[in-house]
Amino acid sequence: MQKLNVLDETIDYIKTYGGQEVEQVTLIPESHLGNYRKVPHAFRIQIEVLGGPATLVVGLPKDFPSSLPLFFDSQRQFGFIPHIEEDGFICYTRDENIVIDERYPGAVVLDCLKKVIDVLKNGETKSNNFDFLEEFEVYWSKTCAYFAHAMIDEQDESVRELDLIVLSFEEDLSFFAYERTMDPFLYMEKLFHQDLSAKEKRRCLYIPLDPGTFIKPPRKGEVWSLKELKDNIFNHLSKIKKDRLLQLLRRSPKSSRRIEHLILSVTIESNKKALFGVILHYPDGKVHNRKAKVMLHPLIQSPAKINLVPVHIKRHYKEFLFTRTGSGMEFVSKHAVVIGVGAIGSVVALGLSKAGFKTITLIDHDWLDTENVYRHELGVDLVYTEDAPIKLLSQKKVHAMKKEIERKYPFTHVNAIDKKISDVFENNQIDWSNVDVVVVCIGSPNVEMLISRFMHKLSGSPPVIHAWVEPFGIGGHILVTLNKVEEGCYQCLFRPISDETPISNLSAFAATGQTFTKSLGGCGTYFTPYSFLDSEETALLALRTIFNVLRNQIQGNPILSWKGDAAQFLQAGYRLSERFGMSAEELYAKRQSYINPTCPVCSIEGSKN
């Protein structure tokens, strides 16, 4: 009954305040509501668009006015214009964050009606024809029975041949087209879980239409004729592209069976294209022009019998995929070394993979165990690996992480080194000149001092970033070092506050002289208590810091800290340091005050001693 009251209130409001925009309102019988996406209530309104009368249907969803009303051109008065779907639904807004004033449902309808009229006016005057290009792939997909996967460099404007693999998944037929300069088989096997080396290979032509091209997509259920396809291709190619295409089309095929694959692109705006595919084949697989001395391509021959099948294209090109993340391609050639792949390092390693790093080297000699999976990015399924049908072997963290990263993100290459970092240094296992950033996530001060000393002795060391977390969620820290300047290193953090005090970590939120490690079962089971929330927050801060360092958005070598809730820490009887009492603004303002001007590792004065 409440919804009926909303309906009555809405209609009364529209009749009262619709003015010249709404001339008539007529309720639609319940038996006809199935035509309007099964809304519980709908009514017709008479309006005026560009001086002419029009009838629209307004549908009120079940949760209206909490959600927006639906509008339909139910009589198809406006033909094929952008933003009107096949059932007449008018897409008048893309803003999912519109705040609706639920107190006045009728006003909501009238406000939305203004947007609908703008869509209709723009469509009638063709001022929004460009939107056909914006939505070209959506329109095209509605005509397709098949889809193809494509790994295409869309910035290359040349007409060229691609290789195409025929995929078959039970009753489904699909294709994978890729540049001949690429080797996508590892990626494809990870994606499709199949050995694809024995699959049938065909040729596919890639035809990028000239920038500035405007073509309308077909309506749902309609397919271009061969003539329409040819006109849309040859009327929108430069002479160089057209000559190259004709050269490729005249190549004689090796058999009489003719199936031709095409992928076309039309430029929407700079660095943005619409991709769509076409399959051309003869109904019986034969060429019907017997007089031809060679078998001509259908785009040249124009045979009487030819099938044109539209194909929806799904992109797999790395540059396109990373552009969608918002980070673009800035990290796709980068190499990161992650030392320690525990609770923090595992999150960092996966985050670098998501950001597109080309190579990640993981260094950790520790084993993955069931005791630490609840703070780790890896689960129990990777604790053991099969060596034989029965025998199970424990895995080192780096090997398990390598499997996980390359399974999820095949574009990233992972080097797994299951050695102590001291052994890696001693054996010169890494060419540091090819490394862009080093991330240290081990939380062991003595080892991290060793790393700091080694990296500072390198000529042209990459930036080194240390990340660690404090117990019971009181906070975490990121230290940037070797960021184009020497001064400021991990060693600087460890010195006495005064002559009377012992050496302590100047960044710590916990007061010095306390022990936090706990044991669940004696020696060998010691751990520092913190949750996955603490390690992940520290890892996320580390990732943002890494990206900002590589973007040159961080100057010098600051220490960056986040503070958590100290309640659990204090309840356990521990004491906080004075630094924990600083505000976030104070911590940031003093981010480089830790630097020791006489540090034996990073200072000029210290290096003389």
XYZ file of N, CA and C in Angstrom, residues 245-425:
543
model
N 46.927 -3.135 -47.049
C 45.835 -4.090 -46.887
C 45.622 -4.891 -48.162
N 45.629 -4.218 -49.305
C 45.437 -4.937 -50.578
C 46.570 -5.925 -50.815
N 47.768 -5.547 -50.435
C 48.906 -6.457 -50.568
C 48.680 -7.726 -49.752
N 48.182 -7.575 -48.524
C 47.918 -8.735 -47.677
C 46.732 -9.545 -48.186
N 45.732 -8.874 -48.722
C 44.546 -9.575 -49.222
C 44.856 -10.414 -50.461
N 45.826 -9.995 -51.248
C 46.131 -10.703 -52.503
C 47.000 -11.935 -52.288
N 47.468 -12.133 -51.086
C 48.275 -13.323 -50.838
C 47.414 -14.562 -51.015
N 47.870 -15.490 -51.818
C 47.078 -16.695 -52.094
C 47.064 -17.602 -50.882
N 45.895 -18.027 -50.447
C 45.822 -18.962 -49.323
C 46.341 -20.329 -49.710
N 46.691 -21.138 -48.734
C 47.293 -22.442 -48.996
C 46.276 -23.535 -49.254
N 45.014 -23.297 -48.953
C 43.998 -24.323 -49.186
C 42.756 -23.667 -49.736
N 41.824 -24.487 -50.206
C 40.595 -23.971 -50.789
C 39.566 -23.630 -49.727
N 39.809 -24.043 -48.488
C 38.879 -23.716 -47.412
C 39.137 -22.274 -46.987
N 38.085 -21.486 -46.963
C 38.269 -20.067 -46.726
C 37.567 -19.612 -45.454
N 38.329 -19.312 -44.441
C 37.821 -18.635 -43.250
C 38.785 -17.501 -42.964
N 38.297 -16.286 -43.008
C 39.149 -15.119 -42.813
C 38.753 -14.398 -41.519
N 39.763 -14.055 -40.729
C 39.538 -13.335 -39.480
C 40.046 -11.899 -39.624
N 39.214 -10.954 -39.197
C 39.587 -9.548 -39.209
C 39.356 -8.959 -37.818
N 40.255 -8.092 -37.392
C 40.018 -7.252 -36.223
C 40.229 -5.819 -36.657
N 39.239 -4.978 -36.422
C 39.295 -3.576 -36.800
C 39.314 -2.716 -35.554
N 39.848 -1.524 -35.690
C 39.805 -0.567 -34.589
C 39.399 0.787 -35.129
N 38.653 1.518 -34.330
C 38.283 2.889 -34.668
C 38.665 3.762 -33.492
N 39.310 4.888 -33.779
C 39.806 5.772 -32.729
C 38.656 6.549 -32.106
N 38.582 6.501 -30.779
C 37.592 7.284 -30.037
C 38.200 8.626 -29.650
N 39.370 8.564 -29.075
C 40.151 9.747 -28.744
C 41.593 9.294 -28.621
N 42.488 10.219 -28.333
C 43.899 9.862 -28.228
C 44.101 8.726 -27.236
N 44.803 7.679 -27.673
C 45.127 6.509 -26.840
C 43.891 5.709 -26.425
N 42.793 5.868 -27.132
C 41.582 5.121 -26.803
C 40.892 4.689 -28.082
N 40.703 3.372 -28.236
C 40.118 2.825 -29.455
C 39.006 1.840 -29.123
N 38.139 1.640 -30.093
C 37.155 0.565 -30.018
C 37.640 -0.564 -30.921
N 37.656 -1.783 -30.400
C 38.057 -2.969 -31.170
C 36.832 -3.811 -31.472
N 36.758 -4.339 -32.692
C 35.672 -5.259 -33.037
C 36.157 -6.227 -34.104
N 35.629 -7.435 -34.065
C 36.104 -8.479 -34.948
C 35.039 -8.959 -35.925
N 35.521 -9.564 -37.008
C 34.648 -10.118 -38.049
C 35.260 -11.417 -38.544
N 34.418 -12.433 -38.728
C 34.828 -13.662 -39.415
C 34.102 -13.709 -40.751
N 34.851 -13.938 -41.823
C 34.271 -14.122 -43.159
C 34.497 -15.565 -43.580
N 33.437 -16.252 -43.971
C 33.642 -17.606 -44.485
C 32.531 -17.967 -45.460
N 32.881 -18.851 -46.397
C 31.913 -19.348 -47.365
C 31.071 -20.430 -46.707
N 29.785 -20.483 -47.031
C 28.906 -21.453 -46.360
C 29.384 -22.891 -46.450
N 29.964 -23.282 -47.580
C 30.434 -24.657 -47.726
C 31.952 -24.751 -47.711
N 32.602 -23.634 -47.372
C 34.053 -23.655 -47.267
C 34.770 -23.555 -48.584
N 34.050 -23.276 -49.706
C 34.666 -23.243 -51.020
C 34.573 -21.856 -51.635
N 35.523 -21.524 -52.500
C 35.468 -20.304 -53.296
C 34.609 -20.587 -54.514
N 33.660 -19.712 -54.833
C 32.695 -19.988 -55.889
C 33.026 -19.321 -57.209
N 34.068 -18.534 -57.259
C 34.467 -17.931 -58.521
C 35.467 -18.851 -59.205
N 34.974 -19.750 -60.043
C 35.853 -20.747 -60.666
C 36.751 -20.137 -61.731
N 36.362 -18.959 -62.250
C 37.163 -18.333 -63.295
C 38.433 -17.702 -62.740
N 38.444 -17.472 -61.457
C 39.613 -16.820 -60.849
C 40.808 -17.770 -60.864
N 41.949 -17.278 -61.342
C 43.149 -18.094 -61.364
C 43.725 -18.278 -59.954
N 43.461 -17.318 -59.104
C 43.853 -17.439 -57.720
C 42.603 -17.223 -56.870
N 42.630 -17.719 -55.675
C 41.487 -17.554 -54.793
C 41.584 -16.182 -54.140
N 40.649 -15.324 -54.461
C 40.686 -13.952 -53.996
C 40.014 -13.824 -52.646
N 40.531 -12.889 -51.861
C 39.936 -12.615 -50.556
C 38.540 -12.043 -50.741
N 37.596 -12.377 -49.866
C 36.234 -11.853 -50.006
C 36.164 -10.331 -50.066
N 37.099 -9.622 -49.421
C 37.070 -8.168 -49.491
C 37.464 -7.643 -50.866
N 38.051 -8.496 -51.705
C 38.369 -8.122 -53.085
C 37.325 -8.686 -54.039
N 36.965 -9.921 -53.842
C 36.138 -10.650 -54.797
C 34.649 -10.318 -54.704
N 34.151 -10.002 -53.506
C 32.725 -9.784 -53.273
C 31.886 -10.946 -53.783
N 32.053 -12.118 -53.214
C 31.296 -13.288 -53.691
C 29.814 -13.167 -53.356
N 29.002 -13.900 -54.091
C 27.559 -13.864 -53.872
C 27.184 -14.538 -52.570
N 27.896 -15.602 -52.231
C 27.597 -16.333 -51.002
C 28.751 -16.175 -50.017
N 28.478 -15.505 -48.949
C 29.488 -15.295 -47.919
C 28.781 -15.045 -46.587
N 29.306 -15.589 -45.532
C 28.772 -15.332 -44.203
C 29.677 -14.343 -43.475
N 29.085 -13.333 -42.870
C 29.820 -12.362 -42.077
C 29.371 -12.514 -40.629
N 30.317 -12.886 -39.761
C 29.996 -13.170 -38.362
C 30.712 -12.143 -37.476
N 29.956 -11.312 -36.737
C 30.608 -10.358 -35.824
C 31.195 -11.061 -34.607
N 32.322 -10.547 -34.126
C 33.044 -11.149 -33.003
C 33.359 -10.060 -31.980
N 33.052 -10.329 -30.734
C 33.380 -9.408 -29.639
C 34.823 -9.639 -29.209
N 35.578 -8.560 -29.022
C 37.003 -8.656 -28.703
C 37.228 -8.361 -27.223
N 37.948 -9.273 -26.554
C 38.342 -9.085 -25.157
C 39.853 -8.882 -25.116
N 40.281 -7.747 -24.594
C 41.696 -7.376 -24.633
C 42.517 -8.095 -23.554
N 43.772 -8.405 -23.924
C 44.733 -8.971 -22.971
C 46.101 -8.307 -23.086
N 46.161 -7.189 -23.796
C 47.441 -6.507 -23.964
C 47.825 -5.820 -22.654
N 49.047 -6.025 -22.228
C 49.479 -5.559 -20.907
C 49.287 -4.057 -20.751
N 49.660 -3.279 -21.756
C 49.565 -1.830 -21.654
C 48.110 -1.397 -21.451
N 47.179 -2.038 -22.133
C 45.769 -1.698 -21.955
C 45.305 -2.044 -20.548
N 45.671 -3.224 -20.072
C 45.213 -3.665 -18.760
C 45.706 -2.741 -17.655
N 46.952 -2.275 -17.759
C 47.477 -1.418 -16.709
C 46.972 0.005 -16.824
N 46.600 0.430 -18.033
C 45.997 1.746 -18.176
C 44.686 1.803 -17.415
N 43.953 0.695 -17.381
C 42.672 0.650 -16.668
C 42.840 0.773 -15.157
N 44.031 0.479 -14.641
C 44.234 0.580 -13.199
C 44.424 2.019 -12.747
N 44.666 2.924 -13.698
C 44.919 4.314 -13.342
C 46.390 4.620 -13.145
N 47.218 3.587 -13.038
C 48.656 3.824 -12.841
C 49.397 3.890 -14.164
N 48.729 3.445 -15.240
C 49.368 3.508 -16.538
C 50.530 2.546 -16.661
N 51.506 2.948 -17.481
C 52.606 2.052 -17.827
C 53.917 2.444 -17.160
N 53.854 3.257 -16.111
C 55.089 3.822 -15.579
C 56.009 2.808 -14.920
N 55.466 1.630 -14.520
C 56.295 0.662 -13.804
C 56.541 -0.626 -14.602
N 56.094 -0.702 -15.836
C 56.127 -1.981 -16.548
C 57.535 -2.413 -16.956
N 58.501 -1.536 -16.840
C 59.885 -1.932 -17.127
C 60.729 -2.013 -15.859
N 60.106 -1.859 -14.693
C 60.854 -1.765 -13.444
C 61.179 -3.136 -12.851
N 62.276 -3.140 -12.082
C 62.740 -4.339 -11.375
C 62.847 -3.989 -9.888
N 62.124 -4.715 -9.054
C 62.164 -4.505 -7.608
C 62.742 -5.738 -6.932
N 63.514 -5.531 -5.894
C 64.010 -6.612 -5.046
C 63.308 -6.493 -3.698
N 62.658 -7.568 -3.277
C 61.977 -7.593 -1.986
C 62.734 -8.558 -1.082
N 63.297 -8.040 -0.006
C 64.050 -8.861 0.948
C 63.133 -9.155 2.135
N 62.722 -10.390 2.258
C 61.771 -10.793 3.289
C 60.354 -10.815 2.737
N 59.772 -12.009 2.626
C 58.416 -12.115 2.067
C 57.482 -12.727 3.103
N 57.488 -12.135 4.285
C 56.570 -12.539 5.338
C 55.272 -11.768 5.255
N 54.739 -11.383 6.417
C 53.436 -10.731 6.466
C 53.411 -9.417 5.689
N 54.478 -8.629 5.781
C 54.549 -7.371 5.045
C 55.057 -7.593 3.625
N 56.146 -8.329 3.502
C 56.781 -8.512 2.193
C 55.897 -9.219 1.182
N 55.053 -10.149 1.634
C 54.180 -10.855 0.692
C 53.144 -9.911 0.103
N 52.624 -8.990 0.918
C 51.668 -8.003 0.411
C 52.361 -7.038 -0.541
N 53.562 -6.631 -0.185
C 54.325 -5.728 -1.047
C 54.608 -6.384 -2.402
N 55.025 -7.642 -2.383
C 55.361 -8.338 -3.627
C 54.153 -8.444 -4.548
N 53.002 -8.802 -4.003
C 51.800 -8.887 -4.831
C 51.377 -7.503 -5.316
N 51.536 -6.485 -4.472
C 51.187 -5.132 -4.887
C 52.064 -4.634 -6.023
N 53.337 -4.949 -5.997
C 54.233 -4.572 -7.094
C 53.823 -5.271 -8.381
N 53.365 -6.514 -8.269
C 52.901 -7.244 -9.446
C 51.668 -6.578 -10.034
N 50.729 -6.195 -9.177
C 49.521 -5.521 -9.651
C 49.843 -4.185 -10.314
N 50.900 -3.530 -9.841
C 51.298 -2.243 -10.420
C 52.015 -2.409 -11.744
N 52.335 -3.661 -12.112
C 52.917 -3.913 -13.424
C 54.417 -4.069 -13.470
N 55.081 -4.209 -12.338
C 56.537 -4.379 -12.364
C 56.910 -5.566 -13.246
N 57.889 -5.348 -14.085
C 58.300 -6.393 -15.026
C 58.980 -7.547 -14.312
N 59.866 -7.234 -13.366
C 60.641 -8.262 -12.669
C 60.610 -7.994 -11.170
N 60.414 -9.041 -10.408
C 60.484 -8.955 -8.954
C 61.397 -10.067 -8.468
N 62.418 -9.702 -7.738
C 63.319 -10.685 -7.135
C 62.981 -10.801 -5.653
N 62.681 -12.022 -5.223
C 62.318 -12.283 -3.836
C 63.470 -12.986 -3.125
N 63.821 -12.485 -1.944
C 64.918 -13.075 -1.178
C 64.408 -13.400 0.221
N 64.452 -14.662 0.586
C 64.025 -15.089 1.920
C 64.409 -16.559 2.065
N 65.046 -16.911 3.161
C 65.457 -18.305 3.360
C 64.464 -19.078 4.220
N 63.361 -18.424 4.624
C 62.435 -19.034 5.574
C 61.411 -19.913 4.847
N 60.822 -20.839 5.647
C 59.816 -21.757 5.115
C 58.415 -21.198 5.343
N 57.523 -21.488 4.410
C 56.116 -21.182 4.616
C 55.532 -22.259 5.528
N 54.775 -21.840 6.535
C 54.248 -22.798 7.494
C 52.809 -22.439 7.830
N 52.079 -23.423 8.322
C 50.687 -23.199 8.706
C 50.572 -22.192 9.836
N 51.629 -22.014 10.621
C 51.571 -21.113 11.764
C 51.519 -19.649 11.372
N 51.935 -19.306 10.131
C 51.959 -17.894 9.774
C 51.052 -17.525 8.609
N 50.225 -18.464 8.132
C 49.411 -18.137 6.956
C 48.337 -17.098 7.253
N 47.935 -16.944 8.514
C 46.878 -15.977 8.801
C 47.381 -14.540 8.849
N 48.689 -14.349 8.699
C 49.220 -12.992 8.539
C 49.880 -12.856 7.170
N 49.787 -13.878 6.348
C 50.504 -13.938 5.087
C 49.527 -13.868 3.924
N 50.021 -13.450 2.761
C 49.172 -13.428 1.573
C 48.921 -14.827 1.016
N 49.742 -15.793 1.398
C 49.578 -17.157 0.902
C 48.777 -17.978 1.902
N 48.028 -18.950 1.382
C 47.222 -19.806 2.230
C 47.827 -21.182 2.406
N 47.085 -22.046 3.071
C 47.602 -23.378 3.386
C 47.810 -24.227 2.132
N 47.151 -23.880 1.026
C 47.297 -24.682 -0.191
C 48.704 -24.619 -0.763
N 49.517 -23.641 -0.298
C 50.879 -23.519 -0.814
C 51.940 -23.877 0.229
N 51.519 -24.376 1.376
C 52.497 -24.765 2.395
C 53.340 -25.934 1.904
N 52.694 -26.875 1.231
C 53.408 -28.046 0.703
C 53.286 -28.089 -0.810
N 54.257 -28.754 -1.432
C 54.228 -28.973 -2.870
C 54.435 -30.451 -3.140
N 53.805 -30.944 -4.173
C 53.928 -32.367 -4.497
C 55.214 -32.637 -5.245
N 55.987 -33.592 -4.743
C 57.205 -34.032 -5.417
C 56.981 -35.361 -6.119
N 56.004 -36.094 -5.678
C 55.647 -37.386 -6.255
C 54.173 -37.618 -5.901
N 53.557 -38.672 -6.425
C 52.131 -38.879 -6.138
C 51.779 -38.879 -4.658
N 52.697 -39.270 -3.790
C 52.386 -39.355 -2.362
C 53.205 -38.368 -1.541
N 54.466 -38.184 -1.901
C 55.378 -37.410 -1.082
C 55.068 -35.913 -1.146
N 54.975 -35.266 0.009
C 54.777 -33.826 0.097
C 56.029 -33.183 0.665
N 56.414 -32.041 0.090
C 57.589 -31.314 0.554
C 57.183 -29.911 0.976
N 57.757 -29.458 2.092
C 57.528 -28.078 2.512
C 58.139 -27.123 1.489
N 57.568 -25.909 1.410
C 58.045 -24.927 0.447
C 58.671 -23.736 1.149
N 59.711 -23.215 0.543
C 60.238 -21.924 0.975
C 59.246 -20.835 0.540
N 59.209 -19.775 1.308
C 58.252 -18.700 1.019
C 58.447 -18.119 -0.375
N 59.695 -17.964 -0.782
C 59.937 -17.323 -2.078
C 59.409 -18.159 -3.230
N 59.522 -19.493 -3.139
C 59.029 -20.346 -4.223
C 57.504 -20.367 -4.251
N 56.890 -20.369 -3.073
C 55.432 -20.315 -3.021
C 54.926 -18.983 -3.558
N 55.606 -17.880 -3.209
C 55.206 -16.567 -3.707
C 55.392 -16.476 -5.218
N 56.457 -17.051 -5.726
C 56.690 -17.044 -7.177
C 55.531 -17.724 -7.906
N 55.105 -18.880 -7.395
C 53.975 -19.587 -8.020
C 52.707 -18.745 -7.984
N 52.463 -18.127 -6.837
C 51.234 -17.345 -6.679
C 51.228 -16.117 -7.590
N 52.334 -15.401 -7.653
C 52.403 -14.197 -8.482
C 52.279 -14.548 -9.958
N 53.049 -15.548 -10.408
C 53.027 -15.883 -11.832
C 51.721 -16.565 -12.226
N 51.025 -17.162 -11.257
C 49.701 -17.710 -11.554
C 48.698 -16.581 -11.761
N 48.761 -15.570 -10.912
C 47.798 -14.475 -10.988
C 48.176 -13.427 -12.026
N 49.466 -13.144 -12.147
C 49.914 -12.028 -12.987
C 51.044 -12.506 -13.900
N 50.715 -13.234 -14.970
C 51.750 -13.850 -15.813
C 52.674 -12.857 -16.503
N 52.311 -11.569 -16.535
C 53.199 -10.594 -17.170
C 54.415 -10.281 -16.297
N 54.366 -10.660 -15.029
C 55.478 -10.394 -14.115
C 56.398 -11.612 -14.027
N 57.693 -11.380 -14.173
C 58.690 -12.450 -14.014
C 59.253 -12.382 -12.596
N 59.289 -13.527 -11.915
C 59.735 -13.571 -10.522
C 60.997 -14.415 -10.399
N 62.027 -13.824 -9.786
C 63.223 -14.574 -9.408
C 63.105 -14.932 -7.928
N 63.236 -16.191 -7.604
C 63.121 -16.638 -6.215
C 64.479 -17.089 -5.708
N 64.982 -16.410 -4.679
C 66.279 -16.746 -4.089
C 66.050 -17.144 -2.637
N 66.196 -18.447 -2.336
C 65.907 -18.945 -0.986
C 67.167 -19.000 -0.120
N 67.864 -17.868 -0.083
C 69.110 -17.768 0.685
C 69.038 -16.595 1.656
N 69.910 -16.612 2.649
C 70.051 -15.448 3.505
C 70.617 -14.298 2.687
N 70.228 -13.082 3.053
C 70.693 -11.926 2.287
C 72.210 -11.782 2.372
N 72.812 -12.205 3.469
C 74.275 -12.129 3.585
C 74.942 -13.029 2.557
N 74.351 -14.206 2.303
C 74.893 -15.102 1.280
C 74.693 -14.520 -0.118
N 73.572 -13.853 -0.331
C 73.315 -13.219 -1.630
C 74.363 -12.157 -1.899
N 74.681 -11.345 -0.884
C 75.718 -10.329 -1.031
C 77.070 -10.982 -1.317
